[in-house]
Amino acid sequence: MTRAGIGQPSVRIEGRQKVRGAAMYASDHTPVKLLYAVIVGSPVAAGRIERLDTAAATALPGVVRILTRQDMPQFGKLSFAAAVTRLPMQTDDIQYEGEPVAIVLGETLEAAEGGARLVQPVIRATPPLTPKGEAGERPSGPLIIGKDETMGDIAAGIARAAAHVEQTYTQAARHHNPIEPSATVAIWEDGHLTLYDAAQHAYYVVQTLAAAFAIPPDRVRVHAEHTGGGFGCKGRCWPHQILAAAAARITGRPVKLTLTRAQHYAMIGYQPLTRQTVRLAADAGGRLLAIEHAVLNTTAVTGDYVEPATESAKGLYASAAIATRQRMERVNLTIPSPMRAPAEGVGQWALESAMDELSIALGVDPVDLRLANHAEVDPMDGRPWSSKKLREAYAEGARRFGWRERKSRPRQDGFWRLGYGMATCMMGTFRWPSEARVRMRADGSVIIETGTHDIGTGTPTVLMQVVADTLKVDPDRISVRWGDTSLPMAGPVAGSSATIGTGGAVLLAARDLKQRLDRLFPGVEEPAAAFRASGVTELQGEGRFELPNNAGFSADGAGSGFAMRTWGALFVEVGVDPDLGLVRLRRAVGCYSAGRIVNPKTARSQMIGGIVWGWGKATMEESVQEPVHARWMAKNLSNVVIPVNADIPGAIDVSFVDEFDEHAGPIGARGIGELGATGVDAAVANAIHDAIGVRIRDLPITPGKILGALSTGRRTARVDPQ
Ligand code: MOS
């Protein structure tokens, strides 16, 4: 094995570039003759534009032009799910606060910002829709994941049950808030469009803009090398990319458009407000007879978004009967989007809280209850798993945490009441097709080419390791070219999929190159000398990671004969101050079954990040839609509570079971990035219940909710026995 092969803790290859400020992000690009664009948003969430007064703004020195709906072309319809469904500035109707109504173009950013402040939209406001939590609407189109499904006889299961839990769990809307706000630089030249964009899948941007401007996709090229965080919000296309391109085409000059934090809240997707009802019925031994999981989430006035949290009920436990239902509720906000971790990341909150409630009702240890319902095959359709080492993860996690001994551990530390909780972690195994090329030059150096993005997870480093491992080449001799849609098409850096898909394509390309080398220079140890002797200047290998039936996406192994998900067990210790309602994370142990781990250093960092992210979701994060005006209450980070270093203990223990998943992809890996963010909220709520005997079913678990629940408990003496 070389010193950077698969399984080695290599440091990020782009790290030096980043800490020196040399890594280029979208808005770092400043082409000549650039115009700066600033969007003017609607001040109200619902209504109709009556007039836009642009005279004062136009008169401001440095303002070049102001574009309104009348200047916009009619954009072509977008027919795929990866873009905002409501095209910008096409009608006078307003559906959310901050919806673009004009674009001010200036010679400087200051001029454009000054002009934007002078534009006066006159809008006839109508009463906006805000969440009411009512029955909800069925999604109209076909769903890839999150379909309503029923397996077995729910009523029969409930009739036979010895124990029964039915509860509703809510979680607040949340925003991705990447450090780098979305930004686009658009340049038109001879009918060809070039973009520098902050993206998680630049090929979606190509498709979106080609469709919007009705041009062939080969006339659109997107550069997106470094992406300053995304968490899902840059995995889709939003109004700003289309508007920047339109402004550049109309003016004939390059246009840079960077969203403010408030605009990010307005026009980029978010994780919707959800209300989940879970019903569990079990026999006296704790075996599940029925699981019902119903989910309601907010969506836009036009455009369906389903938060497929019912994937949890479909994938996690064996049960005689399982039924799921997804509904939506329309509000005057932009359309939601996936956010680390969507689907099961949302569903585990409800299901794993309900399992804890069931374990208390039955008097069974939470781990034993989960083991009793361990799904040996896919619970819905009986497919075998591609690989699943969840039993090992429970055992190893419990051992490292001291779970079985927890009852003998201290229950108090000063004024802190201590509690212990656990939850099962689970995510789908999202896979996209991917392509890559690996080139060896005559000097023996190797270049990897694939259009992925560096989003901070270590993807280019992992690609380098895969090639170093396959070709036995020193890492210093390997370079990676990425972040350009003219390169072979990589899958998204989303859905925890990059190592499986893009990594898989790179592995296949490296193997292809190795075969060519072996054929051309049989038995040669040192290719550079052989290249010189033969006069060959370069050899190329190509790789394509494909899905069964040439599918464009797979969430759970569809078509492969195997069901695929990722797994883990999370154990936490919290301290709760019952007088002030404060809650602190003291310790967390996560053990995961996610296939082969290519880089233990970056993988560990991903899981710690996921647990921190989950702690924020569990106890802090909340985007509130103001109930009268339907605006987000806070639209900047100064009023948004997220975890900081002081909130996170050093005692976060992350491990992986030894595993190779031969069905998920050629590397043997499944996804990890989002798995670590699942189950944290439920484990924390379960631990809080263990500490103080009250159950909080509404995220985030803030001090006010803890105090409220404690005082209700004291009044009605319904505090659960310890
Ligand atoms: Mo993630 S929500 O798939 O970027």
XYZ file of C-alpha atoms and ligand atoms in Angstrom, residues 176 200 230-235 271 305 337-342 427 430 432 455 492-497 674, ligand 1:
31
model
C -28.680 25.708 5.519
C -23.179 21.081 -5.517
C -24.080 23.831 0.804
C -25.803 21.171 2.919
C -28.233 20.668 0.035
C -29.166 24.254 -0.785
C -26.653 24.428 -3.646
C -27.755 21.075 -5.009
C -35.835 22.421 5.492
C -41.911 19.547 -2.110
C -35.221 21.727 -0.491
C -33.221 18.809 0.873
C -31.037 19.756 3.828
C -28.486 17.653 5.656
C -29.960 15.204 6.559
C -33.255 15.063 4.655
C -29.843 7.245 5.782
C -28.185 7.824 -2.714
C -25.960 8.899 -9.182
C -17.365 21.279 -0.683
C -23.486 15.668 -7.301
C -21.686 16.443 -4.062
C -25.002 15.789 -2.337
C -26.812 12.877 -0.808
C -23.539 11.627 0.700
C -22.894 10.121 -2.705
C -25.466 12.819 6.305
Mo -27.330 17.052 0.931
S -29.240 17.503 1.603
O -27.834 15.793 -0.056
O -26.474 18.225 0.142
